[in-house]
Amino acid sequence: MNTADFEKLPPALRQGASQDEWDTAVWQLRHSFRNAEQLSRVLHLSDDEQCALRTAGQRLAIRITPHFLSLIDPDAPDDPLRLQVIPRSAELTRSPEELTDPCGEEKDMVAPGLVHRYPDRVLLLCTDRCASYCRYCTRSRLVSGTGSRRLHTDFDAALAYLRDHRDVRDVLLSGGDPLLLPDARLDAILTSLRAIPHLELLRIGTRVPIMLPQRITPQLCAMLRRHSPLFISVHCNHPRELCADAERALGLLVDHGLPLGSQSVLLRGVNDKLSTQLSLSHRLLQCRVKPYYLYQCDLAPGTRHFRTDIRDGLRLIAGMRGHTSGYGVPLYVVDAPGGGGKIPLNPDTIVQQDEQGFRLVNYRGRHYHYPVAPRS
Ligand SMILES: *Cc1c(COP(=O)(O)O)cnc(C)c1O
């Protein structure tokens, strides 16, 4: 963080840190905010938030880094960053449509912590810890150690499975957040995966560049680079999350040859306006991150207040496609409730289809005809 910004930090956030201390992941994690008492020193908590803070942590722990808190406007009760990390009492209500395991991952678990759903790629859950906990977490059953299940990844069993399955060419490391593991531990996991010749691509899904950019050090990046090709999917939901520190962290990753894509969750009151989605995409591109997926919010317990209607999501995509750089338009997907994987949701562009050809509509609503191919 630059010195001018550091000096503007309120003392309650700074907690006596020197600028050098603030800029380390160790200090940020040790001084994370975990309860109503600590949070009330930096935010004016509403009655609803205070009530939620008393019990929400029993389902999904409360944890927010001083870094992320410093981006929240303490005087704006509806701050889009605040809504993602401070529980509200709506979180305590489980709606009938909600599922403990919203994407049906448990039934595709082929070894503890290893999910094999698609023909050629797998998901490996490496840890149940995150730098900060998002209140809409899709894996709240496993994450943070307070939910109904515990994650006990069996790395030996997972590696044995992968050695035996030559059809798998892509491993996505997630959790929790794999970048919370110490460098040496993550290096060891990546090294064992790289020892399996048919694994072409490794990927890491992380929110660390946003929640804890101090963790992205030249040493970490140099280690990750040795496991190339390694793609990183950054979970980012709002343009204000992409502050100067996050931009530095993302830039360091790209400069080490790690291609970056984003994953965002469409959240009511956070990023469900077209102007927000456009600025998010433009900020991501400035940070050299390709917007990859926009997720319809999963049916995780206690998340109804975050969910939007799919028709609203389709309108957002229609408002982006053609109106801004193609690179800036993510693929809108719903992870099928109960299992089945990601299903793309696209505004219709084929208006009519017959023996002559296709009637198509462009981004301005004008119609065009494209003929069927001649039979050969
Ligand atoms: C999302 C996901 C993947 C990776 O999917 P891509 O569409 O290739 O990014 C792999 N396995 C599981 C179980 C997933 O949920």
PDB file of N, CA and C and ligand atoms in Angstrom, residues 105 115 117-118 121-123 170 172 203 292-293 295 335 342, ligand 1:
ATOM      1  N   GLU A 105     -21.854 -31.944  -5.341  1.00  0.00           N
ATOM      2  CA  GLU A 105     -20.452 -32.371  -5.489  1.00  0.00           C
ATOM      3  C   GLU A 105     -20.168 -33.686  -4.771  1.00  0.00           C
ATOM      4  N   VAL A 115     -13.329 -34.188  -6.889  1.00  0.00           N
ATOM      5  CA  VAL A 115     -14.625 -34.263  -7.575  1.00  0.00           C
ATOM      6  C   VAL A 115     -14.372 -34.478  -9.071  1.00  0.00           C
ATOM      7  N   ARG A 117     -16.427 -34.866 -12.388  1.00  0.00           N
ATOM      8  CA  ARG A 117     -17.768 -34.724 -12.962  1.00  0.00           C
ATOM      9  C   ARG A 117     -17.715 -34.702 -14.474  1.00  0.00           C
ATOM     10  N   TYR A 118     -16.730 -34.000 -15.032  1.00  0.00           N
ATOM     11  CA  TYR A 118     -16.622 -33.834 -16.483  1.00  0.00           C
ATOM     12  C   TYR A 118     -15.637 -34.863 -17.028  1.00  0.00           C
ATOM     13  N   ARG A 121     -11.598 -33.347 -16.803  1.00  0.00           N
ATOM     14  CA  ARG A 121     -11.044 -32.446 -15.783  1.00  0.00           C
ATOM     15  C   ARG A 121     -11.680 -32.719 -14.430  1.00  0.00           C
ATOM     16  N   VAL A 122     -10.920 -32.373 -13.395  1.00  0.00           N
ATOM     17  CA  VAL A 122     -11.373 -32.650 -12.030  1.00  0.00           C
ATOM     18  C   VAL A 122     -11.177 -31.419 -11.151  1.00  0.00           C
ATOM     19  N   LEU A 123     -11.861 -31.463 -10.027  1.00  0.00           N
ATOM     20  CA  LEU A 123     -11.782 -30.409  -9.029  1.00  0.00           C
ATOM     21  C   LEU A 123     -11.151 -31.011  -7.782  1.00  0.00           C
ATOM     22  N   ASP A 170      -6.761 -32.031 -16.879  1.00  0.00           N
ATOM     23  CA  ASP A 170      -6.883 -30.688 -16.313  1.00  0.00           C
ATOM     24  C   ASP A 170      -7.324 -30.823 -14.856  1.00  0.00           C
ATOM     25  N   LEU A 172      -8.283 -28.633 -11.453  1.00  0.00           N
ATOM     26  CA  LEU A 172      -8.594 -27.342 -10.856  1.00  0.00           C
ATOM     27  C   LEU A 172      -8.483 -27.447  -9.340  1.00  0.00           C
ATOM     28  N   ARG A 203      -4.878 -25.593 -12.702  1.00  0.00           N
ATOM     29  CA  ARG A 203      -5.569 -24.319 -12.455  1.00  0.00           C
ATOM     30  C   ARG A 203      -5.758 -24.126 -10.964  1.00  0.00           C
ATOM     31  N   TYR A 292     -14.162 -14.573 -17.114  1.00  0.00           N
ATOM     32  CA  TYR A 292     -14.363 -15.953 -17.571  1.00  0.00           C
ATOM     33  C   TYR A 292     -15.804 -16.378 -17.316  1.00  0.00           C
ATOM     34  N   TYR A 293     -16.198 -16.523 -16.057  1.00  0.00           N
ATOM     35  CA  TYR A 293     -17.565 -16.931 -15.749  1.00  0.00           C
ATOM     36  C   TYR A 293     -18.275 -15.873 -14.912  1.00  0.00           C
ATOM     37  N   TYR A 295     -21.427 -16.378 -12.532  1.00  0.00           N
ATOM     38  CA  TYR A 295     -22.267 -17.454 -11.995  1.00  0.00           C
ATOM     39  C   TYR A 295     -23.612 -16.933 -11.515  1.00  0.00           C
ATOM     40  N   ASP A 335     -24.681 -23.379 -12.224  1.00  0.00           N
ATOM     41  CA  ASP A 335     -24.187 -24.705 -11.847  1.00  0.00           C
ATOM     42  C   ASP A 335     -25.445 -25.468 -11.435  1.00  0.00           C
ATOM     43  N   LYS A 342     -21.964 -27.053 -15.006  1.00  0.00           N
ATOM     44  CA  LYS A 342     -22.255 -25.682 -15.411  1.00  0.00           C
ATOM     45  C   LYS A 342     -23.027 -25.674 -16.726  1.00  0.00           C
TER      46      LYS A 342
HETATM   47  C1  LIG B   1     -16.281 -25.780 -12.474  1.00  0.00           C
HETATM   48  C2  LIG B   1     -15.804 -27.148 -12.358  1.00  0.00           C
HETATM   49  C3  LIG B   1     -14.746 -27.604 -13.153  1.00  0.00           C
HETATM   50  C4  LIG B   1     -14.049 -26.730 -14.172  1.00  0.00           C
HETATM   51  O1  LIG B   1     -14.977 -26.371 -15.168  1.00  0.00           O
HETATM   52  P1  LIG B   1     -14.582 -25.446 -16.412  1.00  0.00           P
HETATM   53  O2  LIG B   1     -15.900 -25.199 -17.086  1.00  0.00           O
HETATM   54  O3  LIG B   1     -13.646 -26.255 -17.263  1.00  0.00           O
HETATM   55  O4  LIG B   1     -13.937 -24.213 -15.893  1.00  0.00           O
HETATM   56  C5  LIG B   1     -14.363 -28.917 -13.006  1.00  0.00           C
HETATM   57  N1  LIG B   1     -14.971 -29.747 -12.132  1.00  0.00           N
HETATM   58  C6  LIG B   1     -15.999 -29.339 -11.370  1.00  0.00           C
HETATM   59  C7  LIG B   1     -16.659 -30.296 -10.447  1.00  0.00           C
HETATM   60  C8  LIG B   1     -16.441 -28.020 -11.444  1.00  0.00           C
HETATM   61  O5  LIG B   1     -17.447 -27.596 -10.662  1.00  0.00           O
END
